[in-house]
Coordinates of C-alpha atoms in Angstrom, one line a residue:
X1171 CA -7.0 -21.5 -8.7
X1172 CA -10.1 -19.7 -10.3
X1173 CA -11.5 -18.5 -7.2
X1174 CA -7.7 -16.6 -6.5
X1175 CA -8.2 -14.7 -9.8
X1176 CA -10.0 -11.6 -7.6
X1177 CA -7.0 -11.7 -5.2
X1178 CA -4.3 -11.5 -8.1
X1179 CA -6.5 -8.9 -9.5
X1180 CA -5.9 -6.8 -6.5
X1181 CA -2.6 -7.9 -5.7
X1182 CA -1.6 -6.3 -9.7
X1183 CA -3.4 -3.1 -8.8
X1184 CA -1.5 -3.0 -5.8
X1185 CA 1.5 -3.8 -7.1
X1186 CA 1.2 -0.8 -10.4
X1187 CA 0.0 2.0 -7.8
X1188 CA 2.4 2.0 -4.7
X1189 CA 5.7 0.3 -6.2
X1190 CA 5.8 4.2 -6.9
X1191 CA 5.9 5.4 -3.7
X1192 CA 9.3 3.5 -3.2
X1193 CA 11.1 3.9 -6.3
X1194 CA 9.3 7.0 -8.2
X1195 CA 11.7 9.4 -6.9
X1196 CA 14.7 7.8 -7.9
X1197 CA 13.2 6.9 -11.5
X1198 CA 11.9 10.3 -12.3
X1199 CA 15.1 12.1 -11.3
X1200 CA 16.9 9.9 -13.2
X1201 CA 19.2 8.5 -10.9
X1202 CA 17.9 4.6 -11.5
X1203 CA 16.1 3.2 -14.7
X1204 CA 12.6 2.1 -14.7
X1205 CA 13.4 -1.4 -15.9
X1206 CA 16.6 -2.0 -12.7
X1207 CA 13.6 0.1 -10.2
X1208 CA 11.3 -2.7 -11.5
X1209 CA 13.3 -5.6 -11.3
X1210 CA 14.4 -4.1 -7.9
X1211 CA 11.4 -3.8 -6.3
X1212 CA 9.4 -7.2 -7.7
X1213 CA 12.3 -9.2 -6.0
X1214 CA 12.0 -7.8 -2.9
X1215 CA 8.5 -7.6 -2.4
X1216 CA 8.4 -11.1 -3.1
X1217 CA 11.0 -11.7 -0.4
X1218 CA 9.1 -9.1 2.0
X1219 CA 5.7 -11.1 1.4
X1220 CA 7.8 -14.8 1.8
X1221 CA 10.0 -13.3 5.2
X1222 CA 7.8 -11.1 7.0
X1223 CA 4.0 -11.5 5.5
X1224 CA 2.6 -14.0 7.8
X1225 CA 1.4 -11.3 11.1
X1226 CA -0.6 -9.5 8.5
X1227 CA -2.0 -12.5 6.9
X1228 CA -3.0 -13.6 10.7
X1229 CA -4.5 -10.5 11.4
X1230 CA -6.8 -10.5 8.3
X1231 CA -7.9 -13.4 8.8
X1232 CA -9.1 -12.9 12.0
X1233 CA -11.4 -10.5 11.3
X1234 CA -14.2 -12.4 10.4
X1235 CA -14.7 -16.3 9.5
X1236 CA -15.7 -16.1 5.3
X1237 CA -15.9 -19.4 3.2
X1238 CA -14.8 -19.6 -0.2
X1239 CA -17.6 -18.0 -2.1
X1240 CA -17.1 -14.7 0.6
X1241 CA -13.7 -14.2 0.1
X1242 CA -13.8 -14.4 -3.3
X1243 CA -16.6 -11.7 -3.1
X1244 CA -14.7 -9.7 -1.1
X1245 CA -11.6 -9.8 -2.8
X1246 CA -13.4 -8.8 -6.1
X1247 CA -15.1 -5.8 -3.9
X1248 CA -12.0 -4.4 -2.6
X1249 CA -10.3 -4.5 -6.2
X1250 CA -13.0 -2.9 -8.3
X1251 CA -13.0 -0.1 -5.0
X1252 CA -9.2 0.4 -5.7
X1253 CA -10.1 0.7 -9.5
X1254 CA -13.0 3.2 -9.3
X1255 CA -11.2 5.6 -6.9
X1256 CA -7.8 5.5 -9.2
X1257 CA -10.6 6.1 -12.3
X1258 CA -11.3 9.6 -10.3
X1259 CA -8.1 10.2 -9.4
X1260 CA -8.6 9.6 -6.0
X1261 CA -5.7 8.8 -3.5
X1262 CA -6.2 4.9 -2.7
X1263 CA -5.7 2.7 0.2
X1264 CA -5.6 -1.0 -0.4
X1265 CA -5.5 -2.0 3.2
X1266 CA -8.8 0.3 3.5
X1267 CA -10.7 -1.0 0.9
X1268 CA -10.2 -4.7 1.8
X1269 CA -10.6 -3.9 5.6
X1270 CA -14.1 -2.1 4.2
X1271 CA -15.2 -5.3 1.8
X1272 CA -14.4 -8.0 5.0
X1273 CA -16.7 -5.4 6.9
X1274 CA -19.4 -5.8 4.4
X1275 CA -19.3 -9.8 4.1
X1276 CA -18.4 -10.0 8.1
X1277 CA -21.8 -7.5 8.4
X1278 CA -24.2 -10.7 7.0
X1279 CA -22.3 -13.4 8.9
X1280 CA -22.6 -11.3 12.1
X1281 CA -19.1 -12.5 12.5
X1282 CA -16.7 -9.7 13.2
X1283 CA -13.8 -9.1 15.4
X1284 CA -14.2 -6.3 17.6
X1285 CA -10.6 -6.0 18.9
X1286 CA -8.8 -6.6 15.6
X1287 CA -10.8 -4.1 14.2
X1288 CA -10.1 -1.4 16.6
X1289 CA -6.9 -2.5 15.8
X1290 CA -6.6 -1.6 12.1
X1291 CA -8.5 1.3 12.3
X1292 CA -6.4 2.6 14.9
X1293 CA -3.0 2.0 13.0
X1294 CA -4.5 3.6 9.9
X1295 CA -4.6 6.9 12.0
X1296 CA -1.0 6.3 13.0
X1297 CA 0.2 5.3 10.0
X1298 CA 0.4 9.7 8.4
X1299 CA 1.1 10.5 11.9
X1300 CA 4.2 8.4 12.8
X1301 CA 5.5 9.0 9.1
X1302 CA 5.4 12.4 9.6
X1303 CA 7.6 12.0 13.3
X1304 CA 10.2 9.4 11.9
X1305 CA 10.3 12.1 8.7
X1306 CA 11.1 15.3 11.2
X1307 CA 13.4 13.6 13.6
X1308 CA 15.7 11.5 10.5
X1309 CA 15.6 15.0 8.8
X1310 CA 17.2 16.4 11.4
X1311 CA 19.5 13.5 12.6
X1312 CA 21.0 12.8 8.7
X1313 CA 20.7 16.5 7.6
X1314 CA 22.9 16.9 10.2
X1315 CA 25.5 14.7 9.3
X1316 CA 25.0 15.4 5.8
X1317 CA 25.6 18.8 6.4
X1318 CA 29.2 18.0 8.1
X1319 CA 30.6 15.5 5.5
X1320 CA 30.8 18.5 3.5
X1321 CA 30.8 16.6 -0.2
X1322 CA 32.0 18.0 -3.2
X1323 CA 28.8 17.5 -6.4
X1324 CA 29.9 14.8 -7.3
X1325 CA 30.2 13.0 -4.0
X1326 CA 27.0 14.4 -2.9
X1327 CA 25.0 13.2 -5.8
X1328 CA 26.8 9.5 -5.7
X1329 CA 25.8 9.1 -2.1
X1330 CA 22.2 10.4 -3.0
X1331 CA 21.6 8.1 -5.6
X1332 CA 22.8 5.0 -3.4
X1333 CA 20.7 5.9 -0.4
X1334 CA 17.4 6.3 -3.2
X1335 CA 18.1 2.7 -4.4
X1336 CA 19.0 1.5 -0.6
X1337 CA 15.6 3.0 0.5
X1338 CA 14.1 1.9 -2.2
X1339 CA 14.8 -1.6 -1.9
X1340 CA 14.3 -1.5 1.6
X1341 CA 10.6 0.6 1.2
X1342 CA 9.6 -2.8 -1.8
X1343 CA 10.7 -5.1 1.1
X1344 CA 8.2 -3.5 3.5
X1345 CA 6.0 -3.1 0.9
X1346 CA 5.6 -6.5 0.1
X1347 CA 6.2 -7.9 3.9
X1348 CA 2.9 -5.8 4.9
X1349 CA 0.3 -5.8 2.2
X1350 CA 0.8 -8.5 0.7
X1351 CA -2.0 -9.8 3.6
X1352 CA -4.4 -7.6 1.4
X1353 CA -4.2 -9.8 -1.7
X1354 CA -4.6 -13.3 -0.4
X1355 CA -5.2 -13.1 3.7
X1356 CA -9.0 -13.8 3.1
X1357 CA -8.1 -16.7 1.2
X1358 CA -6.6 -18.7 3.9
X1359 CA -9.5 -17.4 5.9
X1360 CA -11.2 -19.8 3.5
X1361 CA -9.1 -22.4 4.2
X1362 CA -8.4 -22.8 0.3
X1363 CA -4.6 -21.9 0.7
X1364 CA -1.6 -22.0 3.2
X1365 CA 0.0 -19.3 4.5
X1366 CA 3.0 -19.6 2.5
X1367 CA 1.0 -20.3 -0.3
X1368 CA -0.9 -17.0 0.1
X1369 CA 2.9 -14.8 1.1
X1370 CA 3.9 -16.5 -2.3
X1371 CA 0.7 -16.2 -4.5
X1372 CA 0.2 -12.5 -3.3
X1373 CA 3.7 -11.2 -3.7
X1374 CA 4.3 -12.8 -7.0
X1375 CA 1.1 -11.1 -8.4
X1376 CA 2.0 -7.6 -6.9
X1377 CA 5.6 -7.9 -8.6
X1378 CA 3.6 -8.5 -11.9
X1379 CA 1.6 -5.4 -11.5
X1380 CA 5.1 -3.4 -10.6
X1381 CA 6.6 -4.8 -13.7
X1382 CA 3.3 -4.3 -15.6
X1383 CA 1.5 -1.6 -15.6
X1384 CA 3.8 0.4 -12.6
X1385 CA 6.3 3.2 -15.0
X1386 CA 3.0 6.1 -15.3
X1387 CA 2.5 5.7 -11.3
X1388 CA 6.3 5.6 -10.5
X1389 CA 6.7 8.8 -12.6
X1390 CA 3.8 11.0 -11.7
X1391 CA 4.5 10.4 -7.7
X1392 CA 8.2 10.7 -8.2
X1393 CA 7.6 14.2 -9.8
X1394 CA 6.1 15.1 -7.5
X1395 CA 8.3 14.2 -4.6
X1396 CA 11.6 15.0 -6.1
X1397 CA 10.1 19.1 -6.6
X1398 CA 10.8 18.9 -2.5
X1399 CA 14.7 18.1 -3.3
X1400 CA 16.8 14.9 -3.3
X1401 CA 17.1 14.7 0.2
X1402 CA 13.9 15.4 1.0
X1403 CA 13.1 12.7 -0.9
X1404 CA 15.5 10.2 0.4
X1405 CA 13.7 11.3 3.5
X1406 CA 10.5 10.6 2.7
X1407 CA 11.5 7.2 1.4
X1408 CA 13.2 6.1 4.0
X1409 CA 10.6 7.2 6.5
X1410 CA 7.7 5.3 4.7
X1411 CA 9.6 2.8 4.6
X1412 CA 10.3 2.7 8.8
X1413 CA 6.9 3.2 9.6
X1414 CA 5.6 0.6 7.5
X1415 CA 8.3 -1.6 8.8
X1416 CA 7.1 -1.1 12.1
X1417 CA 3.5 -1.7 11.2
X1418 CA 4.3 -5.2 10.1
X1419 CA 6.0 -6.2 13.1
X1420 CA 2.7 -4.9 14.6
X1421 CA 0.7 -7.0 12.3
X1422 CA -1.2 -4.9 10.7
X1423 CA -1.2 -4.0 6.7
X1424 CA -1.2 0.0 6.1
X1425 CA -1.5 2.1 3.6
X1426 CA 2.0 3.1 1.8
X1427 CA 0.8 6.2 0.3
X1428 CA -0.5 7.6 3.6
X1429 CA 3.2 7.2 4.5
X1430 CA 4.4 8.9 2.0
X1431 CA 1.5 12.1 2.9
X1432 CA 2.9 11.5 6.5
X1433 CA 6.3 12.0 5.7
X1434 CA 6.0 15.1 3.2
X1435 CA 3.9 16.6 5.9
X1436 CA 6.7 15.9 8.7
X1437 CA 8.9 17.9 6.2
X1438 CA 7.1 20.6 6.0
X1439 CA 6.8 21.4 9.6
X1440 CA 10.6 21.6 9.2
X1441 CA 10.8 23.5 6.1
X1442 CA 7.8 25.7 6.6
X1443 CA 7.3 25.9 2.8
X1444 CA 4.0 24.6 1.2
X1445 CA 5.0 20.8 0.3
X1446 CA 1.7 19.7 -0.4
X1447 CA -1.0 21.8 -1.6
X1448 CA -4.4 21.7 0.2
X1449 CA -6.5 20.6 -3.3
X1450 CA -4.3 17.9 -2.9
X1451 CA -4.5 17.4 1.0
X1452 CA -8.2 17.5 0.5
X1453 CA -8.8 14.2 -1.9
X1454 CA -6.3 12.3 -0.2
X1455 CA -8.9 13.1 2.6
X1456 CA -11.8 12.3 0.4
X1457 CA -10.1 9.2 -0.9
X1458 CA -9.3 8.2 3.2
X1459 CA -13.0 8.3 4.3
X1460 CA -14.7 6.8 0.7
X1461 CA -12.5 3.9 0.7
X1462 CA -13.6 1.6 3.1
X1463 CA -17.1 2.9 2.8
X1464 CA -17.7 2.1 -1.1
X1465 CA -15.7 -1.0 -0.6
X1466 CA -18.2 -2.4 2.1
X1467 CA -21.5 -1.3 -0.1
X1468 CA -19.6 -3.0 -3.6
X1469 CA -18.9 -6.2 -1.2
X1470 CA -22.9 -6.4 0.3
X1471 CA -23.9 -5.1 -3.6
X1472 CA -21.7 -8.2 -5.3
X1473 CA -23.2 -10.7 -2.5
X1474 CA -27.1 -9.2 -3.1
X1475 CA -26.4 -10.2 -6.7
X1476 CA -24.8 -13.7 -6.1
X1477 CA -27.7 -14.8 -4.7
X1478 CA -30.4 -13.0 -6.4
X1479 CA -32.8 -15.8 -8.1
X1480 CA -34.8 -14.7 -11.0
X1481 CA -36.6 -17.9 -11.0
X1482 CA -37.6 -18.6 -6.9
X1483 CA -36.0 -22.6 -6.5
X1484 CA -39.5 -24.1 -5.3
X1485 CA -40.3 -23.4 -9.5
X1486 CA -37.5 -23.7 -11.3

């Protein structure tokens, strides 16, 4: 149970940093508390992770062959990455920096897979990209029935808040179905858990860190979506959401806050206005391409020092 510490770790930081991009919108416009967004979103991405975790958890695994000792180092490597790009501020991808830390350990072993690889990589580029389609074509296709129903305020604003908390719990099922691989894939790599052990280990520590330490996260990012309007945001939402969704049936664990980019951006080409700002654009950039880099260099860095001797064996 000790050596699982570094994927609860990472499984908390996951769960305080992107249970905001599902419910921040409908917390900060205060159409749901924090506390029933919480509760919300821990129980279903526990029953994402339990339902629909295991492709993920495959396809992590099969990246590389580690033993006990290397998944633990790359576990601890991906969630010190995670905490010294949120420390700059930094846009953050989970699914990259573990990705980048099994590169690092699979590097030494010699041991990496190739295809599966390609793989990944290749969804994190479609991850923004399909976010941003599903965002400009659901826009269109609800907008336009939203447009007919012709709602009175009050109506309009009861069916907005429902769809939030509909999307929301839907985004914390997909949330949890697809990255909980990230926390505790490497693990059964190891051999040192089961599958269902790892969809239950991994969710129930990323519901801690949503109940935990999630409210500043869930605030800030909902601010900042809600300024686009509340449709918009059920938009965006629901889109992430989708896209992720579809990732998981794919296997493959993705980053939820590139979603969110994705979808903003497929708003915009709609809207025409200025959504996101390019300061902004720019780190998420930044935070894209040092990622997986620093998380490969912390997991070689950690593995150096594991096995540094200050004393060579032959005199100790």
């Amino acid at each position: 149970m000790f050596s699982l510490l570094g994927g609860i770790f990472l499984g908390w930081s996951l769960g305080a940093n992107d249970a905001a991009n599902v419910f921040g919108t409908a917390v900060s416009s205060k159409m749901l508390k924090f506390w029933t967004a919480a509760v919300l979103a821990s129980v279903f991405v526990i029953i994402g992770a339990l339902v629909s975790g295991q492709a993920g958890i495959d396809t992590l695994k099969g990246l590389t062959s580690f033993n006990l000792e290397q998944a633990v180092i790359s576990s601890v490597a991906a969630a010190l990455t995670v905490t010294i790009m949120t420390a700059f501020g930094l846009p953050v991808s989970t699914s990259q920096a573990v990705v980048g830390a099994i590169l690092g350990i699979g590097f030494l072993n010699n041991q990496l897979n190739i295809a599966g690889l390609g793989k990944v990589v290749s969804c994190w580029v479609a991850t923004p990209i399909g976010a941003a389609i599903i965002a400009f074509f659901l826009y269109r296709w609800l907008g336009s029935f939203y447009n007919r129903a012709n709602l009175n305020l009050f109506e309009s604003d009861a069916l907005l808040r429902l769809s939030l908390i509909l999307a929301g719990i839907y985004g914390a099922y997909t949330l949890g179905a697809n990255n909980v691989a990230n926390v505790t894939a490497v693990f059964v790599g190891a051999g040192l858990i089961s599958v269902f052990g790892a969809a239950l280990i991994g969710g129930v520590s990323i519901a801690l860190g949503i109940m935990t330490y999630s409210r500043p996260v869930m605030e800030t990012v909902g601010k900042k979506l809600v300024r686009l309007d509340p449709f918009s945001a059920l938009i965006v939402v629901l889109s992430l959401a989708v896209s992720v969704h579809i990732f998981t049936f794919i296997g493959v664990p993705v980053s939820t806050s590139q979603g969110v980019i994705g979808a903003v951006l497929g708003i915009g080409v709609i809207k025409g206005g200025n959504t996101i700002n390019r300061g902004t654009l720019l780190n998420i950039l930044i935070g894209w391409l040092l990622t997986p880099v620093l998380a490969c260099l912390c997991a070689l860095i950690i593995f150096f020092l594991f096995h540094l001797y200050y004393i060579p064996p032959n005199y100790a």
